[in-house]
Amino acid sequence: MNRRQLLQSLAVAPVAASFSTGRGDAGPRQAASPVAAASAGVAERVIVISLDGVRTQEMFGGLDPTILQHVLGPKTKVQDHPLYKTFWRGTREARREALMPFLWGTFLTQHGSIVGDHVAGSVMRLGNTHRFSYPGYAELMTGAPHDAVIDSNDNRRYPFETVLQFLRREFGATREQVACFGSWDVFTSIASSTDDGVYTNAGYQAYDVPDAGMRALSAAQFDTVPSWDTARYDHYTWQFAMDHLVRHQPRALWIGLDETDDWSHNKAYVRVIEYLHRFDGWLAKLWQLIEATPAFNGKTALMLVTDHGRGNTTADWQSHGKDVEGAQYVWAAVAAPNWPTRGVWRAGHPPASQSQVAATVAALVGKDWRRASPGAGAPLMPPV
Ligand SMILES: [Zn+2]
C-alpha cells in the first residue's frame, strides 16, 4: 500500500507539500536530528492517545462475561449474545488478543510494553484521589495531582503548565506542532494553562482546513449528536487528528478519546467492547501510517493511557469517583525506538503512578520535564 492509499484508507486527504513545509522554526533542528535521535533511542515526535475510563479488566482480560450477563439481564443467556460469540476465549490472554488484536499481536510484541496488569503483578495507580476525568487528565499532563484545586470537571484553565506547553517551548515549535485533539470539550482547557499555549480542537469545534473531505466531516460533527452533550463522537476527533498529523507533522500530539466513558456511564457494555475493538483497528492504521512515512518511521513514540479506572463489580463497573473501589487503577502502554521491553511488565516493579506519564512523554523525545516541574513523577522505566 502506498502513502496515498494509506491516507485514503484513513479517510485523510493527502497533503503532498506538508512534508517539506509547515515546520516553522523547528525545521532546521528537525533536519539535523534524525541520526542523533535514532542513535540515542529518542524519538523526534510523540503521540499520546488517551482512552477515557478504560478498566484494567478489559484492557488485560478482554470481554468480562459477568458484566455482559448483568447488562443483558436474566432473560438472555450470555452465551447466545453475538458479542460473546465474537470475543469470548478460554483464557484472558486469548480474550484480550481477540478484542485488540493489533495492540496485543503487533504493538506489544514488536514495539512496546504495558504496565498495570494486576494478574501479572504489575500495578499502576492514580496519584489524585478524585478518580474522575479532569483531575486525571491534569495529572497525566502535569505529572502531579492537584487535588485541592482541580476538583471538578468544569471547563476552565488552571495555573499549572502542562508537558505539552513545555515541549512546545523546548522545541521552539509552532502552535500547530504541539497539538491536542479531544472529543470532550474540556480538552480546550486541559491541554494548556494559557489561551495560546498549544493548538487545540475539542468538543464540537469546527476543524477548519482547505480539504473538502475534512470540511464535510467537520460539518457532520454538528449533525451527529451522541448521548452526552459535551463530547463529539471519537470518529471526528480521530480523523481530524490524523489529518493534522500528516499536515503539520507535530512534535507532540495528544488525542483524547472519550466514548468508552460515555458508553460505560450509559451501562452500554456491548458498545464499550465493540469500541475497544474498533479503536484497535484505528491504532493499526495509525501504525501503518507511521511505518509508511519516512519522516515518522523509527522516529515516533506512541503512548496509550487512561485517565481513571472504574468499579470492579456489576454494581459499579460503569462508575468511578473517589469512593469507587477499582477506579484508582490505571494502565499505560509505551512503544518507542529502542524501548527496552515487550508485552506486560513483569512482577516486582514498584507500583507505577499516573504522575509519571508527563515526564515519560517528555523523555520519549529527549526532554526532562522535571527540570521545569520538579514536583512531577519520574519517567516510567519498565523492569528489564
Ligand atoms: Zn474520564
mmCIF file of C-alpha atoms and ligand atoms in Angstrom:
data_model
loop_
_atom_site.group_PDB
_atom_site.id
_atom_site.type_symbol
_atom_site.label_atom_id
_atom_site.label_comp_id
_atom_site.label_asym_id
_atom_site.label_seq_id
_atom_site.Cartn_x
_atom_site.Cartn_y
_atom_site.Cartn_z
ATOM 1 C CA MET A 1 0.000 0.000 0.000
ATOM 2 C CA ASN A 2 1.459 3.360 -0.939
ATOM 3 C CA ARG A 3 1.062 6.554 1.057
ATOM 4 C CA ARG A 4 -1.878 7.827 -0.944
ATOM 5 C CA GLN A 5 -3.747 4.558 -0.458
ATOM 6 C CA LEU A 6 -2.917 4.617 3.225
ATOM 7 C CA LEU A 7 -4.267 8.087 3.663
ATOM 8 C CA GLN A 8 -7.354 7.199 1.694
ATOM 9 C CA SER A 9 -7.899 4.205 3.938
ATOM 10 C CA LEU A 10 -7.654 6.586 6.891
ATOM 11 C CA ALA A 11 -10.065 8.945 5.114
ATOM 12 C CA VAL A 12 -7.376 11.573 5.391
ATOM 13 C CA ALA A 13 -6.622 13.761 2.424
ATOM 14 C CA PRO A 14 -3.057 13.555 1.134
ATOM 15 C CA VAL A 15 -1.148 16.751 1.806
ATOM 16 C CA ALA A 16 1.732 16.361 -0.556
ATOM 17 C CA ALA A 17 3.518 19.554 0.370
ATOM 18 C CA SER A 18 3.295 19.132 4.095
ATOM 19 C CA PHE A 19 6.466 17.109 4.452
ATOM 20 C CA SER A 20 8.592 19.983 3.312
ATOM 21 C CA THR A 21 6.613 22.899 4.701
ATOM 22 C CA GLY A 22 4.769 23.918 7.802
ATOM 23 C CA ARG A 23 7.574 23.070 10.176
ATOM 24 C CA GLY A 24 8.001 26.624 11.299
ATOM 25 C CA ASP A 25 11.064 27.437 13.306
ATOM 26 C CA ALA A 26 11.677 23.815 14.268
ATOM 27 C CA GLY A 27 12.698 22.982 10.702
ATOM 28 C CA PRO A 28 16.466 23.279 10.943
ATOM 29 C CA ARG A 29 16.585 21.337 14.174
ATOM 30 C CA GLN A 30 14.410 18.599 12.699
ATOM 31 C CA ALA A 31 16.576 18.385 9.632
ATOM 32 C CA ALA A 32 19.683 17.840 11.740
ATOM 33 C CA SER A 33 18.194 15.476 14.284
ATOM 34 C CA PRO A 34 17.282 12.094 12.726
ATOM 35 C CA VAL A 35 20.656 10.441 13.086
ATOM 36 C CA ALA A 36 21.222 11.725 16.592
ATOM 37 C CA ALA A 37 17.706 10.804 17.644
ATOM 38 C CA ALA A 38 17.904 7.302 16.220
ATOM 39 C CA SER A 39 21.272 6.562 17.772
ATOM 40 C CA ALA A 40 20.131 7.747 21.186
ATOM 41 C CA GLY A 41 16.849 5.850 21.003
ATOM 42 C CA VAL A 42 14.988 9.090 21.425
ATOM 43 C CA ALA A 43 12.041 9.832 19.180
ATOM 44 C CA GLU A 44 11.555 13.039 17.223
ATOM 45 C CA ARG A 45 7.867 13.108 17.921
ATOM 46 C CA VAL A 46 5.469 11.655 20.452
ATOM 47 C CA ILE A 47 1.814 10.761 20.079
ATOM 48 C CA VAL A 48 -0.291 10.171 23.190
ATOM 49 C CA ILE A 49 -3.729 8.610 22.930
ATOM 50 C CA SER A 50 -5.953 8.726 25.988
ATOM 51 C CA LEU A 51 -8.967 6.434 26.236
ATOM 52 C CA ASP A 52 -11.376 7.704 28.873
ATOM 53 C CA GLY A 53 -12.029 5.414 31.819
ATOM 54 C CA VAL A 54 -10.982 2.043 30.420
ATOM 55 C CA ARG A 55 -10.716 -0.557 33.168
ATOM 56 C CA THR A 56 -7.721 -2.819 33.625
ATOM 57 C CA GLN A 57 -10.169 -5.739 33.471
ATOM 58 C CA GLU A 58 -10.982 -5.167 29.796
ATOM 59 C CA MET A 59 -7.516 -3.962 28.814
ATOM 60 C CA PHE A 60 -5.828 -7.082 30.161
ATOM 61 C CA GLY A 61 -8.666 -9.612 30.147
ATOM 62 C CA GLY A 62 -10.903 -8.659 27.238
ATOM 63 C CA LEU A 63 -14.626 -9.332 27.461
ATOM 64 C CA ASP A 64 -15.908 -9.754 31.022
ATOM 65 C CA PRO A 65 -18.862 -12.156 30.719
ATOM 66 C CA THR A 66 -20.105 -11.355 34.231
ATOM 67 C CA ILE A 67 -20.650 -7.708 33.275
ATOM 68 C CA LEU A 68 -22.149 -8.685 29.926
ATOM 69 C CA GLN A 69 -24.610 -11.079 31.594
ATOM 70 C CA HIS A 70 -25.527 -8.365 34.079
ATOM 71 C CA VAL A 71 -26.356 -5.798 31.406
ATOM 72 C CA LEU A 72 -28.223 -8.352 29.270
ATOM 73 C CA GLY A 73 -30.460 -9.312 32.184
ATOM 74 C CA PRO A 74 -31.685 -12.749 33.247
ATOM 75 C CA LYS A 75 -33.756 -13.474 30.122
ATOM 76 C CA THR A 76 -30.769 -13.608 27.758
ATOM 77 C CA LYS A 77 -28.035 -16.184 28.150
ATOM 78 C CA VAL A 78 -24.642 -14.563 27.713
ATOM 79 C CA GLN A 79 -23.508 -17.450 25.507
ATOM 80 C CA ASP A 80 -26.230 -16.586 22.991
ATOM 81 C CA HIS A 81 -25.132 -12.982 22.532
ATOM 82 C CA PRO A 82 -23.125 -12.159 19.370
ATOM 83 C CA LEU A 83 -20.565 -10.227 21.422
ATOM 84 C CA TYR A 84 -19.797 -13.328 23.442
ATOM 85 C CA LYS A 85 -19.549 -15.439 20.321
ATOM 86 C CA THR A 86 -17.115 -12.959 18.806
ATOM 87 C CA PHE A 87 -14.885 -12.137 21.749
ATOM 88 C CA TRP A 88 -15.088 -14.958 24.282
ATOM 89 C CA ARG A 89 -11.983 -17.137 24.619
ATOM 90 C CA GLY A 90 -10.934 -19.560 27.340
ATOM 91 C CA THR A 91 -8.015 -17.535 28.698
ATOM 92 C CA ARG A 92 -7.601 -13.868 29.494
ATOM 93 C CA GLU A 93 -4.609 -13.668 27.151
ATOM 94 C CA ALA A 94 -6.655 -15.077 24.271
ATOM 95 C CA ARG A 95 -9.589 -12.804 25.133
ATOM 96 C CA ARG A 96 -7.540 -9.626 25.097
ATOM 97 C CA GLU A 97 -5.920 -10.647 21.818
ATOM 98 C CA ALA A 98 -9.332 -11.290 20.299
ATOM 99 C CA LEU A 99 -10.563 -7.887 21.476
ATOM 100 C CA MET A 100 -7.494 -5.843 20.488
ATOM 101 C CA PRO A 101 -5.502 -7.959 18.020
ATOM 102 C CA PHE A 102 -3.168 -5.207 16.835
ATOM 103 C CA LEU A 103 -2.324 -3.967 20.318
ATOM 104 C CA TRP A 104 -1.538 -7.452 21.617
ATOM 105 C CA GLY A 105 -0.384 -9.042 18.380
ATOM 106 C CA THR A 106 1.965 -6.407 16.954
ATOM 107 C CA PHE A 107 2.275 -3.299 19.110
ATOM 108 C CA LEU A 108 3.160 -5.110 22.339
ATOM 109 C CA THR A 109 5.106 -7.994 20.810
ATOM 110 C CA GLN A 110 7.293 -5.973 18.433
ATOM 111 C CA HIS A 111 7.371 -2.374 19.638
ATOM 112 C CA GLY A 112 6.409 -1.729 23.247
ATOM 113 C CA SER A 113 5.150 -2.773 26.663
ATOM 114 C CA ILE A 114 2.256 -2.112 29.035
ATOM 115 C CA VAL A 115 2.050 -1.549 32.790
ATOM 116 C CA GLY A 116 -0.909 -2.188 35.051
ATOM 117 C CA ASP A 117 -1.839 -5.876 34.749
ATOM 118 C CA HIS A 118 -2.641 -6.875 38.323
ATOM 119 C CA VAL A 119 -2.803 -10.579 37.499
ATOM 120 C CA ALA A 120 0.795 -10.363 36.274
ATOM 121 C CA GLY A 121 1.812 -8.485 39.431
ATOM 122 C CA SER A 122 2.038 -5.078 37.751
ATOM 123 C CA VAL A 123 0.190 -2.117 39.252
ATOM 124 C CA MET A 124 -0.320 1.498 38.173
ATOM 125 C CA ARG A 125 -2.331 3.892 40.300
ATOM 126 C CA LEU A 126 -3.718 7.387 40.211
ATOM 127 C CA GLY A 127 -1.897 9.939 42.332
ATOM 128 C CA ASN A 128 -5.048 12.053 42.625
ATOM 129 C CA THR A 129 -7.831 10.961 44.955
ATOM 130 C CA HIS A 130 -10.761 12.185 42.864
ATOM 131 C CA ARG A 131 -10.820 9.330 40.340
ATOM 132 C CA PHE A 132 -12.630 11.318 37.655
ATOM 133 C CA SER A 133 -11.673 12.919 34.392
ATOM 134 C CA TYR A 134 -10.264 16.434 34.761
ATOM 135 C CA PRO A 135 -8.112 15.564 37.794
ATOM 136 C CA GLY A 136 -6.915 12.513 35.855
ATOM 137 C CA TYR A 137 -6.010 14.376 32.681
ATOM 138 C CA ALA A 138 -4.387 17.182 34.674
ATOM 139 C CA GLU A 139 -2.251 14.611 36.484
ATOM 140 C CA LEU A 140 -1.377 12.950 33.175
ATOM 141 C CA MET A 141 -0.345 16.238 31.563
ATOM 142 C CA THR A 142 1.326 17.965 34.533
ATOM 143 C CA GLY A 143 2.877 14.997 36.333
ATOM 144 C CA ALA A 144 1.291 15.686 39.693
ATOM 145 C CA PRO A 145 -2.114 15.571 41.378
ATOM 146 C CA HIS A 146 -3.729 18.905 42.168
ATOM 147 C CA ASP A 147 -6.492 17.629 44.411
ATOM 148 C CA ALA A 148 -7.256 20.820 46.310
ATOM 149 C CA VAL A 149 -7.531 22.961 43.177
ATOM 150 C CA ILE A 150 -8.789 20.693 40.399
ATOM 151 C CA ASP A 151 -11.844 19.111 41.972
ATOM 152 C CA SER A 152 -14.459 19.320 39.223
ATOM 153 C CA ASN A 153 -14.910 18.683 35.513
ATOM 154 C CA ASP A 154 -15.694 22.349 34.859
ATOM 155 C CA ASN A 155 -14.246 23.637 31.608
ATOM 156 C CA ARG A 156 -11.690 26.070 32.982
ATOM 157 C CA ARG A 157 -7.946 26.538 32.930
ATOM 158 C CA TYR A 158 -5.674 26.095 35.917
ATOM 159 C CA PRO A 159 -2.289 27.720 36.512
ATOM 160 C CA PHE A 160 -0.239 24.571 36.015
ATOM 161 C CA GLU A 161 1.950 24.286 32.957
ATOM 162 C CA THR A 162 1.410 21.070 31.014
ATOM 163 C CA VAL A 163 4.057 18.918 29.414
ATOM 164 C CA LEU A 164 2.601 19.922 26.050
ATOM 165 C CA GLN A 165 3.377 23.597 26.699
ATOM 166 C CA PHE A 166 6.832 22.610 27.901
ATOM 167 C CA LEU A 167 7.533 20.605 24.753
ATOM 168 C CA ARG A 168 6.428 23.441 22.513
ATOM 169 C CA ARG A 169 8.846 25.753 24.317
ATOM 170 C CA GLU A 170 11.683 23.216 24.271
ATOM 171 C CA PHE A 171 11.270 22.524 20.575
ATOM 172 C CA GLY A 172 10.708 26.145 19.657
ATOM 173 C CA ALA A 173 7.704 24.715 17.852
ATOM 174 C CA THR A 174 4.840 26.447 16.135
ATOM 175 C CA ARG A 175 1.428 26.207 17.781
ATOM 176 C CA GLU A 176 0.314 23.552 15.292
ATOM 177 C CA GLN A 177 3.326 21.394 16.047
ATOM 178 C CA VAL A 178 2.151 20.719 19.590
ATOM 179 C CA ALA A 179 -1.491 19.816 19.304
ATOM 180 C CA CYS A 180 -4.307 18.356 21.339
ATOM 181 C CA PHE A 181 -7.441 16.930 19.760
ATOM 182 C CA GLY A 182 -10.214 15.907 22.126
ATOM 183 C CA SER A 183 -13.745 14.610 21.866
ATOM 184 C CA TRP A 184 -14.600 16.115 25.259
ATOM 185 C CA ASP A 185 -14.851 19.911 25.078
ATOM 186 C CA VAL A 186 -12.896 20.340 28.314
ATOM 187 C CA PHE A 187 -9.700 19.417 26.469
ATOM 188 C CA THR A 188 -9.687 23.022 25.239
ATOM 189 C CA SER A 189 -8.720 23.930 28.828
ATOM 190 C CA ILE A 190 -6.877 20.809 29.980
ATOM 191 C CA ALA A 191 -4.062 20.997 27.443
ATOM 192 C CA SER A 192 -2.642 24.356 28.449
ATOM 193 C CA SER A 193 -2.598 26.858 31.301
ATOM 194 C CA THR A 194 -2.729 29.721 28.803
ATOM 195 C CA ASP A 195 -5.053 30.502 25.906
ATOM 196 C CA ASP A 196 -2.441 30.245 23.196
ATOM 197 C CA GLY A 197 -0.206 27.557 24.700
ATOM 198 C CA VAL A 198 -0.873 24.737 22.243
ATOM 199 C CA TYR A 199 -3.157 24.052 19.307
ATOM 200 C CA THR A 200 -6.437 22.519 20.475
ATOM 201 C CA ASN A 201 -9.520 21.233 18.734
ATOM 202 C CA ALA A 202 -12.042 19.699 21.119
ATOM 203 C CA GLY A 203 -15.713 19.159 21.739
ATOM 204 C CA TYR A 204 -17.951 20.398 18.962
ATOM 205 C CA GLN A 205 -15.418 22.579 17.252
ATOM 206 C CA ALA A 206 -15.025 23.108 13.527
ATOM 207 C CA TYR A 207 -11.855 21.705 12.011
ATOM 208 C CA ASP A 208 -11.015 24.367 9.503
ATOM 209 C CA VAL A 209 -8.717 23.131 6.749
ATOM 210 C CA PRO A 210 -8.909 23.602 2.960
ATOM 211 C CA ASP A 211 -9.565 19.949 2.173
ATOM 212 C CA ALA A 212 -13.174 19.349 1.055
ATOM 213 C CA GLY A 213 -13.441 15.915 2.685
ATOM 214 C CA MET A 214 -12.301 17.254 6.026
ATOM 215 C CA ARG A 215 -14.657 20.205 5.783
ATOM 216 C CA ALA A 216 -17.578 17.826 5.190
ATOM 217 C CA LEU A 217 -16.504 15.741 8.154
ATOM 218 C CA SER A 218 -16.201 18.853 10.287
ATOM 219 C CA ALA A 219 -19.738 19.896 9.326
ATOM 220 C CA ALA A 220 -21.106 16.434 10.059
ATOM 221 C CA GLN A 221 -19.997 16.502 13.697
ATOM 222 C CA PHE A 222 -22.705 19.092 14.383
ATOM 223 C CA ASP A 223 -25.395 16.828 12.923
ATOM 224 C CA THR A 224 -24.438 13.639 14.750
ATOM 225 C CA VAL A 225 -25.070 14.205 18.401
ATOM 226 C CA PRO A 226 -24.323 11.401 20.836
ATOM 227 C CA SER A 227 -25.930 10.918 24.232
ATOM 228 C CA TRP A 228 -23.597 13.215 26.152
ATOM 229 C CA ASP A 229 -23.645 16.838 25.063
ATOM 230 C CA THR A 230 -20.069 17.740 25.934
ATOM 231 C CA ALA A 231 -18.309 15.266 23.649
ATOM 232 C CA ARG A 232 -18.496 14.587 19.930
ATOM 233 C CA TYR A 233 -18.083 11.097 18.541
ATOM 234 C CA ASP A 234 -14.472 9.922 18.584
ATOM 235 C CA HIS A 235 -14.505 9.264 14.851
ATOM 236 C CA TYR A 236 -14.332 13.014 14.212
ATOM 237 C CA THR A 237 -11.605 13.625 16.735
ATOM 238 C CA TRP A 238 -9.569 10.770 15.345
ATOM 239 C CA GLN A 239 -9.904 11.786 11.699
ATOM 240 C CA PHE A 240 -9.085 15.435 12.433
ATOM 241 C CA ALA A 241 -6.052 14.340 14.437
ATOM 242 C CA MET A 242 -4.872 12.050 11.627
ATOM 243 C CA ASP A 243 -5.220 14.874 9.136
ATOM 244 C CA HIS A 244 -3.309 17.225 11.425
ATOM 245 C CA LEU A 245 -0.596 14.611 11.920
ATOM 246 C CA VAL A 246 0.032 14.390 8.194
ATOM 247 C CA ARG A 247 -0.477 18.072 7.513
ATOM 248 C CA HIS A 248 1.742 19.512 10.268
ATOM 249 C CA GLN A 249 3.939 16.636 11.450
ATOM 250 C CA PRO A 250 3.556 17.739 15.070
ATOM 251 C CA ARG A 251 6.380 17.086 17.519
ATOM 252 C CA ALA A 252 3.767 16.223 20.163
ATOM 253 C CA LEU A 253 0.179 15.190 19.532
ATOM 254 C CA TRP A 254 -2.371 14.293 22.213
ATOM 255 C CA ILE A 255 -5.546 12.560 21.040
ATOM 256 C CA GLY A 256 -8.165 12.489 23.786
ATOM 257 C CA LEU A 257 -10.842 9.897 23.016
ATOM 258 C CA ASP A 258 -13.985 9.729 25.078
ATOM 259 C CA GLU A 259 -16.602 7.203 24.009
ATOM 260 C CA THR A 260 -15.514 4.423 26.364
ATOM 261 C CA ASP A 261 -16.514 6.604 29.325
ATOM 262 C CA ASP A 262 -19.842 7.657 27.838
ATOM 263 C CA TRP A 263 -20.888 4.152 26.850
ATOM 264 C CA SER A 264 -19.877 2.919 30.287
ATOM 265 C CA HIS A 265 -21.886 5.570 32.128
ATOM 266 C CA ASN A 266 -24.822 4.591 29.919
ATOM 267 C CA LYS A 267 -24.276 0.956 31.016
ATOM 268 C CA ALA A 268 -23.822 0.070 27.340
ATOM 269 C CA TYR A 269 -21.222 -2.628 27.898
ATOM 270 C CA VAL A 270 -21.706 -4.043 24.410
ATOM 271 C CA ARG A 271 -20.713 -0.655 22.975
ATOM 272 C CA VAL A 272 -17.659 -0.445 25.229
ATOM 273 C CA ILE A 273 -16.377 -3.783 23.969
ATOM 274 C CA GLU A 274 -17.214 -3.034 20.335
ATOM 275 C CA TYR A 275 -15.455 0.307 20.691
ATOM 276 C CA LEU A 276 -12.229 -1.171 22.013
ATOM 277 C CA HIS A 277 -12.129 -3.498 19.031
ATOM 278 C CA ARG A 278 -12.826 -0.634 16.638
ATOM 279 C CA PHE A 279 -10.169 1.518 18.279
ATOM 280 C CA ASP A 280 -7.651 -1.284 17.838
ATOM 281 C CA GLY A 281 -8.272 -1.040 14.103
ATOM 282 C CA TRP A 282 -7.638 2.712 14.181
ATOM 283 C CA LEU A 283 -4.427 2.105 16.075
ATOM 284 C CA ALA A 284 -3.305 -0.429 13.478
ATOM 285 C CA LYS A 285 -3.907 2.080 10.693
ATOM 286 C CA LEU A 286 -2.028 4.780 12.567
ATOM 287 C CA TRP A 287 0.912 2.438 12.984
ATOM 288 C CA GLN A 288 0.788 1.612 9.274
ATOM 289 C CA LEU A 289 0.874 5.327 8.519
ATOM 290 C CA ILE A 290 3.863 5.806 10.818
ATOM 291 C CA GLU A 291 5.765 2.941 9.228
ATOM 292 C CA ALA A 292 4.919 4.036 5.694
ATOM 293 C CA THR A 293 6.041 7.626 6.276
ATOM 294 C CA PRO A 294 9.825 8.111 6.253
ATOM 295 C CA ALA A 295 9.588 11.219 8.439
ATOM 296 C CA PHE A 296 7.796 9.164 11.120
ATOM 297 C CA ASN A 297 9.150 5.637 10.789
ATOM 298 C CA GLY A 298 11.523 4.744 13.633
ATOM 299 C CA LYS A 299 11.290 8.308 14.926
ATOM 300 C CA THR A 300 7.872 8.276 16.588
ATOM 301 C CA ALA A 301 6.989 7.293 20.129
ATOM 302 C CA LEU A 302 3.425 6.306 20.904
ATOM 303 C CA MET A 303 1.801 6.138 24.300
ATOM 304 C CA LEU A 304 -1.651 4.898 25.321
ATOM 305 C CA VAL A 305 -3.108 5.970 28.655
ATOM 306 C CA THR A 306 -6.388 6.259 30.538
ATOM 307 C CA ASP A 307 -7.489 8.989 32.945
ATOM 308 C CA HIS A 308 -9.045 6.751 35.621
ATOM 309 C CA GLY A 309 -10.387 3.263 36.160
ATOM 310 C CA ARG A 310 -13.902 2.217 37.088
ATOM 311 C CA GLY A 311 -15.620 -0.029 39.619
ATOM 312 C CA ASN A 312 -14.886 -3.752 39.871
ATOM 313 C CA THR A 313 -18.386 -5.156 40.276
ATOM 314 C CA THR A 314 -21.633 -5.495 38.360
ATOM 315 C CA ALA A 315 -22.999 -2.774 40.655
ATOM 316 C CA ASP A 316 -20.337 -0.161 39.888
ATOM 317 C CA TRP A 317 -18.384 -1.138 36.749
ATOM 318 C CA GLN A 318 -19.972 1.787 34.932
ATOM 319 C CA SER A 319 -18.984 4.297 37.586
ATOM 320 C CA HIS A 320 -15.907 5.990 39.003
ATOM 321 C CA GLY A 321 -15.107 8.626 41.623
ATOM 322 C CA LYS A 322 -13.344 8.848 44.950
ATOM 323 C CA ASP A 323 -15.466 6.203 46.687
ATOM 324 C CA VAL A 324 -15.469 3.666 43.860
ATOM 325 C CA GLU A 325 -13.049 0.841 44.574
ATOM 326 C CA GLY A 326 -11.132 -0.048 41.420
ATOM 327 C CA ALA A 327 -11.276 3.427 39.853
ATOM 328 C CA GLN A 328 -7.816 4.211 41.254
ATOM 329 C CA TYR A 329 -6.176 1.630 38.975
ATOM 330 C CA VAL A 330 -4.977 2.586 35.519
ATOM 331 C CA TRP A 331 -2.570 1.307 32.868
ATOM 332 C CA ALA A 332 -0.205 2.746 30.267
ATOM 333 C CA ALA A 333 1.385 1.352 27.120
ATOM 334 C CA VAL A 334 4.531 2.750 25.511
ATOM 335 C CA ALA A 335 6.205 1.994 22.192
ATOM 336 C CA ALA A 336 9.270 3.907 21.091
ATOM 337 C CA PRO A 337 12.517 3.449 19.182
ATOM 338 C CA ASN A 338 14.697 1.165 21.320
ATOM 339 C CA TRP A 339 12.068 0.871 24.048
ATOM 340 C CA PRO A 340 13.566 -1.853 26.254
ATOM 341 C CA THR A 341 10.674 -4.243 26.941
ATOM 342 C CA ARG A 342 7.839 -6.017 25.187
ATOM 343 C CA GLY A 343 4.487 -7.234 26.450
ATOM 344 C CA VAL A 344 3.223 -6.900 30.010
ATOM 345 C CA TRP A 345 5.542 -5.500 32.665
ATOM 346 C CA ARG A 346 6.550 -8.383 34.873
ATOM 347 C CA ALA A 347 6.001 -8.565 38.616
ATOM 348 C CA GLY A 348 8.363 -6.905 41.029
ATOM 349 C CA HIS A 349 8.419 -3.296 39.932
ATOM 350 C CA PRO A 350 7.241 -0.670 42.422
ATOM 351 C CA PRO A 351 3.678 0.473 41.686
ATOM 352 C CA ALA A 352 3.705 2.939 38.818
ATOM 353 C CA SER A 353 1.820 6.231 39.103
ATOM 354 C CA GLN A 354 -0.212 8.303 36.701
ATOM 355 C CA SER A 355 2.060 11.174 37.818
ATOM 356 C CA GLN A 356 4.878 9.550 35.832
ATOM 357 C CA VAL A 357 3.211 9.931 32.447
ATOM 358 C CA ALA A 358 4.109 13.594 31.799
ATOM 359 C CA ALA A 359 7.821 13.019 32.374
ATOM 360 C CA THR A 360 7.624 9.885 30.247
ATOM 361 C CA VAL A 361 6.093 11.812 27.344
ATOM 362 C CA ALA A 362 8.941 14.328 27.576
ATOM 363 C CA ALA A 363 11.661 11.688 27.985
ATOM 364 C CA LEU A 364 10.454 9.845 24.878
ATOM 365 C CA VAL A 365 11.516 12.897 22.863
ATOM 366 C CA GLY A 366 14.666 13.515 24.891
ATOM 367 C CA LYS A 367 13.354 16.200 27.232
ATOM 368 C CA ASP A 368 13.412 16.431 31.033
ATOM 369 C CA TRP A 369 10.020 17.585 32.283
ATOM 370 C CA ARG A 370 11.192 17.572 35.899
ATOM 371 C CA ARG A 371 13.670 20.296 35.133
ATOM 372 C CA ALA A 372 10.692 22.587 34.530
ATOM 373 C CA SER A 373 8.405 20.914 37.059
ATOM 374 C CA PRO A 374 10.490 19.376 39.873
ATOM 375 C CA GLY A 375 7.451 18.002 41.685
ATOM 376 C CA ALA A 376 6.437 15.767 38.796
ATOM 377 C CA GLY A 377 6.796 11.991 38.858
ATOM 378 C CA ALA A 378 9.834 10.367 37.247
ATOM 379 C CA PRO A 379 9.619 8.821 33.782
ATOM 380 C CA LEU A 380 8.243 5.299 33.669
ATOM 381 C CA MET A 381 11.042 2.771 33.487
ATOM 382 C CA PRO A 382 9.984 -0.782 32.727
ATOM 383 C CA PRO A 383 11.781 -3.583 34.585
ATOM 384 C CA VAL A 384 14.240 -5.328 32.238
HETATM 385 ZN ZN ZN B 1 -12.775 10.167 32.451
#
